[in-house]
mmCIF file of C-alpha atoms in Angstrom:
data_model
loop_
_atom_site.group_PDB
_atom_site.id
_atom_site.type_symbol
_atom_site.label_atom_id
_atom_site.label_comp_id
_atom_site.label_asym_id
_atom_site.label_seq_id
_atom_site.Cartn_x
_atom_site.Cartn_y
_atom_site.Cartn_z
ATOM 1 C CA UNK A 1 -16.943 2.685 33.599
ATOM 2 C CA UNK A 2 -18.173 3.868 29.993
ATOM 3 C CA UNK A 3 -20.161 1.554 28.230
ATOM 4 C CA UNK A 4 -18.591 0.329 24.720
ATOM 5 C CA UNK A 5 -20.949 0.187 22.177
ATOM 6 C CA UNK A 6 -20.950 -1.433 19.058
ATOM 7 C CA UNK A 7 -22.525 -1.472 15.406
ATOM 8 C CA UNK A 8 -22.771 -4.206 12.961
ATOM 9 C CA UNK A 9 -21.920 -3.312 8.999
ATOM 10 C CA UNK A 10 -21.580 -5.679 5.910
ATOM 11 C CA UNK A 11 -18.311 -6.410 4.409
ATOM 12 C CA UNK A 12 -17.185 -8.802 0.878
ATOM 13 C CA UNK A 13 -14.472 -10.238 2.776
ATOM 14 C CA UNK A 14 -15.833 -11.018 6.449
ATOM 15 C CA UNK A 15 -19.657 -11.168 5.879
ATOM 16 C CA UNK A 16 -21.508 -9.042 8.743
ATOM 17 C CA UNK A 17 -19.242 -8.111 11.117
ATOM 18 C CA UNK A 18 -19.691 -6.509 15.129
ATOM 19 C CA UNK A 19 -17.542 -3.140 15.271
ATOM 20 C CA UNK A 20 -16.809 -1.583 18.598
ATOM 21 C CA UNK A 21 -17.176 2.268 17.929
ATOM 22 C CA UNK A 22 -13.754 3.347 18.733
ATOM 23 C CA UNK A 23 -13.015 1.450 15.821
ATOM 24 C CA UNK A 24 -14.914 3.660 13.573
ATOM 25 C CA UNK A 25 -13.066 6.119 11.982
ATOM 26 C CA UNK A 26 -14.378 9.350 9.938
ATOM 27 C CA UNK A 27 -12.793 10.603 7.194
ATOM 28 C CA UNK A 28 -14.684 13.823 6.402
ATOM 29 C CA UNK A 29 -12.549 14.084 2.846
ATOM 30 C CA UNK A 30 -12.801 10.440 2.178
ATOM 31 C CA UNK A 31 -9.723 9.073 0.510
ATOM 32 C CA UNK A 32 -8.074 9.567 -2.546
ATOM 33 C CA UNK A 33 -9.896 8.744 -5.602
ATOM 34 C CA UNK A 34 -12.925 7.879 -3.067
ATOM 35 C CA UNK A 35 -13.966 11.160 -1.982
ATOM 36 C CA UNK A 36 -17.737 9.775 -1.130
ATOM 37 C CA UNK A 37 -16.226 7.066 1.349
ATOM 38 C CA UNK A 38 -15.766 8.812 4.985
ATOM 39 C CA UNK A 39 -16.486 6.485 7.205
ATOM 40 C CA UNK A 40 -14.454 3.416 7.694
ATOM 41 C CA UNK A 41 -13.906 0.455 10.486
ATOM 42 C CA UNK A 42 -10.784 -0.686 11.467
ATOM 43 C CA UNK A 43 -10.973 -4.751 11.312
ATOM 44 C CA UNK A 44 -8.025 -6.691 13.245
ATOM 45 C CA UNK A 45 -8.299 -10.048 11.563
ATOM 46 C CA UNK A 46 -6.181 -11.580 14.251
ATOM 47 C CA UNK A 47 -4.256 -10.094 16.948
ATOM 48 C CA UNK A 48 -0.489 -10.914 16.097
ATOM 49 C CA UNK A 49 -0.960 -9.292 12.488
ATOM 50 C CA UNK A 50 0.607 -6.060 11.785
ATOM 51 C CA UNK A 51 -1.756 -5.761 8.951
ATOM 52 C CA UNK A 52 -5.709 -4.697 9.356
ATOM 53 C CA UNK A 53 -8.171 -4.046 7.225
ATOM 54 C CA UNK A 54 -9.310 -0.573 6.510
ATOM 55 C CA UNK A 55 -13.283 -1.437 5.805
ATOM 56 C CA UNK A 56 -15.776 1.258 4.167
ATOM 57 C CA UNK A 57 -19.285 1.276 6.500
ATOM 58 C CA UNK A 58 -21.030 2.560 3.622
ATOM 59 C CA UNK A 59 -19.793 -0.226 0.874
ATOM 60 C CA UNK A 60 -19.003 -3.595 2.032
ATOM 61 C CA UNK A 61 -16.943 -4.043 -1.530
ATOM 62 C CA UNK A 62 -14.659 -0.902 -0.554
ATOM 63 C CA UNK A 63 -11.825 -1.965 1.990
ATOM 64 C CA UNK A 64 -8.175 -1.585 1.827
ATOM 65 C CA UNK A 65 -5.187 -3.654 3.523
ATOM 66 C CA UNK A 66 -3.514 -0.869 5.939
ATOM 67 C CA UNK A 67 -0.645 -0.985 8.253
ATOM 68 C CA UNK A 68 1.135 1.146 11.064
ATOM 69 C CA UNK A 69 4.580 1.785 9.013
ATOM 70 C CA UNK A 70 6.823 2.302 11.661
ATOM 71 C CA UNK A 71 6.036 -1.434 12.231
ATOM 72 C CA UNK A 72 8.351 -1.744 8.801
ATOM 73 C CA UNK A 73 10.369 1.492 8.690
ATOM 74 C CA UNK A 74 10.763 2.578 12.186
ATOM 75 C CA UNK A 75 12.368 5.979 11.096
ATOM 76 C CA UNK A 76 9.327 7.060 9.058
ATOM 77 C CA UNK A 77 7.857 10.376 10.160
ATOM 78 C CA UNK A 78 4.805 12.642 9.056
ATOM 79 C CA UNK A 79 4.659 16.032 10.792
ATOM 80 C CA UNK A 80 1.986 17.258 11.979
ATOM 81 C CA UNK A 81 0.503 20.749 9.958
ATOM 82 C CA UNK A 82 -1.828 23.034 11.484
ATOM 83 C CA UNK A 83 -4.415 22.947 8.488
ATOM 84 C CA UNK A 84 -4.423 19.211 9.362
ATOM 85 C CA UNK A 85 -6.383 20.093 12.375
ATOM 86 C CA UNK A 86 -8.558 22.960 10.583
ATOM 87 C CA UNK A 87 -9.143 20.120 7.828
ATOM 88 C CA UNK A 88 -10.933 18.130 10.020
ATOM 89 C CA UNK A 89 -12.534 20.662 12.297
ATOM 90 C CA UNK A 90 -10.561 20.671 15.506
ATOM 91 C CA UNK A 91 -9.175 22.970 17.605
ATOM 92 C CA UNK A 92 -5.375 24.164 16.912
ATOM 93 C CA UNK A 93 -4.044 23.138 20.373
ATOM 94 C CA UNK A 94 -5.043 19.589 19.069
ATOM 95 C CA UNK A 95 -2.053 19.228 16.784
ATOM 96 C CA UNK A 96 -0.071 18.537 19.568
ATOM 97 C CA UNK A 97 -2.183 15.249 20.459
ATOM 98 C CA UNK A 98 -1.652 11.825 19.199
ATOM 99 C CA UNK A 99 -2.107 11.042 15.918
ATOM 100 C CA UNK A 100 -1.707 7.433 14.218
ATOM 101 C CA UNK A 101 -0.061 7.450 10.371
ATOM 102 C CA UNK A 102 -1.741 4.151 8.593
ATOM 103 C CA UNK A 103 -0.368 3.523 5.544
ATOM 104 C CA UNK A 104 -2.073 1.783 2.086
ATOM 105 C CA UNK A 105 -0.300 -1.643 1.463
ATOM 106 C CA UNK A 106 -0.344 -3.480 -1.798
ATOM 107 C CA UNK A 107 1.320 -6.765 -3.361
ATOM 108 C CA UNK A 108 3.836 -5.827 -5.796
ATOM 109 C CA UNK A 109 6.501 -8.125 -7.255
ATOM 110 C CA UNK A 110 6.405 -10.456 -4.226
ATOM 111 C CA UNK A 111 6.492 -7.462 -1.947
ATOM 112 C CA UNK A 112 4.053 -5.920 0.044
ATOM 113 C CA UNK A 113 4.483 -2.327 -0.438
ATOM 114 C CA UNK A 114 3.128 0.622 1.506
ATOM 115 C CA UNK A 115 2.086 3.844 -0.134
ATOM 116 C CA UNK A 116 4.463 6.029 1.834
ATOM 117 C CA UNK A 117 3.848 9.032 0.014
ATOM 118 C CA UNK A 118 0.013 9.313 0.923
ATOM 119 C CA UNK A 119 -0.585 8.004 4.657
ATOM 120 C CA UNK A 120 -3.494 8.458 6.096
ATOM 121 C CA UNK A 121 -3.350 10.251 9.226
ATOM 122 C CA UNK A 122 -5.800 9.599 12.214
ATOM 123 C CA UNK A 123 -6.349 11.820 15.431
ATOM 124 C CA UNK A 124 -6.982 8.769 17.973
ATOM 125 C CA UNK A 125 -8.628 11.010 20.381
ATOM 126 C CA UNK A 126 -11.063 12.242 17.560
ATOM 127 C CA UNK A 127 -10.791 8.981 15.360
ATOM 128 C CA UNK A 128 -11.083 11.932 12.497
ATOM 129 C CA UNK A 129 -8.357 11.310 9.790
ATOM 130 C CA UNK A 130 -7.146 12.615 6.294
ATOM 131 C CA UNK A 131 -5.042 11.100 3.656
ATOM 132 C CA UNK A 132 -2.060 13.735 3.309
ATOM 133 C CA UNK A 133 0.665 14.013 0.185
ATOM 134 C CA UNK A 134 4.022 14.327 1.167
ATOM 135 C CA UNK A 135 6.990 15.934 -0.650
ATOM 136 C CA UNK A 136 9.119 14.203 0.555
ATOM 137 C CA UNK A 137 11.417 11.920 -2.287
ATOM 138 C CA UNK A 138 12.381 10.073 -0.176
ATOM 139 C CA UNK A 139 9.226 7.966 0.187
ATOM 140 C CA UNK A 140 6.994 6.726 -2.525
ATOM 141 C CA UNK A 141 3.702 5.163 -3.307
ATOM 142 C CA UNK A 142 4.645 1.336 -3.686
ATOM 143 C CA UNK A 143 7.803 1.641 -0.750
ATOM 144 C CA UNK A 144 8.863 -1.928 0.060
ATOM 145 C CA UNK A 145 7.550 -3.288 3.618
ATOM 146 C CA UNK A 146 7.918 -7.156 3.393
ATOM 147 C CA UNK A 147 9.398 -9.404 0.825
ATOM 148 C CA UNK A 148 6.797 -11.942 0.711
ATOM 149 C CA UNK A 149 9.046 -14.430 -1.107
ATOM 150 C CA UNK A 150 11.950 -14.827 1.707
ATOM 151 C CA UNK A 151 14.482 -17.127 0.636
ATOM 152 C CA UNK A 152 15.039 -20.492 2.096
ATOM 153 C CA UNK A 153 17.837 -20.711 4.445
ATOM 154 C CA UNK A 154 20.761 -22.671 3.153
ATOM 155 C CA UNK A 155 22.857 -25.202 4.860
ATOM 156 C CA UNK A 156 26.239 -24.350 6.170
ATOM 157 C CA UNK A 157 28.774 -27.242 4.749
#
């Protein structure tokens, strides 16, 4: 049985916080616009929520609201590209393996939106991941996941 061990960082949100290591995840390009951020924590803040927190080690003011989008838009798709692998290092043969898209969400106009056009793409056995652009016009960079703002159901007469 492998031993799991853990590390504790410093967040604005959560205070000091106890992260398991395969919740650590290295992104050796950092992100868009953060370039000097590469390593990040995934935080579950409870476990029904589709939403976590994608938290910066290095900056405990850094940390964006991410989600799995096929939990919204079960048809959405990134393919995998063989300079994905070479980006972060890995072998070719590991482009085949599983990797986990994570989307940016925001609020916008009562919505939470997901930035569709820019997911972040993580190789679970590795935990390396990228942030990739897509071409792709069908997606874009505030793509409606949830109305926040449902409407009340009305009565039936």
């Amino acid at each position: 049985m492998t031993e799991t061990t853990t590390m504790e960082i410093s967040t604005k949100r959560f205070g000091v916080v106890e992260i398991e290591d395969d919740l650590i995840l290295d992104f050796p390009d950092g992100l868009l616009g953060f370039s000097d951020a590469s390593r990040f924590a995934l935080i579950h803040p409870s476990d029904d929520s589709s939403l976590l927190w994608l938290q910066s080690i290095d900056d405990p003011n850094l940390a964006f609201v991410v989600a799995d989008p096929t939990d919204f838009v079960p048809d959405y798709t990134v393919s995998t590209r063989p300079e994905m692998a070479s980006d972060l290092g890995l072998k070719p043969e590991t482009l085949d393996q599983d990797w986990q898209p994570l989307v940016i969400c925001n609020r916008s106009e009562g919505w939470l939106t997901g930035n569709m056009l820019g997911p972040l793409m993580i190789h679970v056995e590795s935990r390396r991941g990228l942030q990739v652009v897509l071409t792709d016009q069908k997606w874009g960079t505030k793509h409606p996941l949830l109305d926040l703002n449902p409407q009340p159901l009305r009565k039936s007469a």
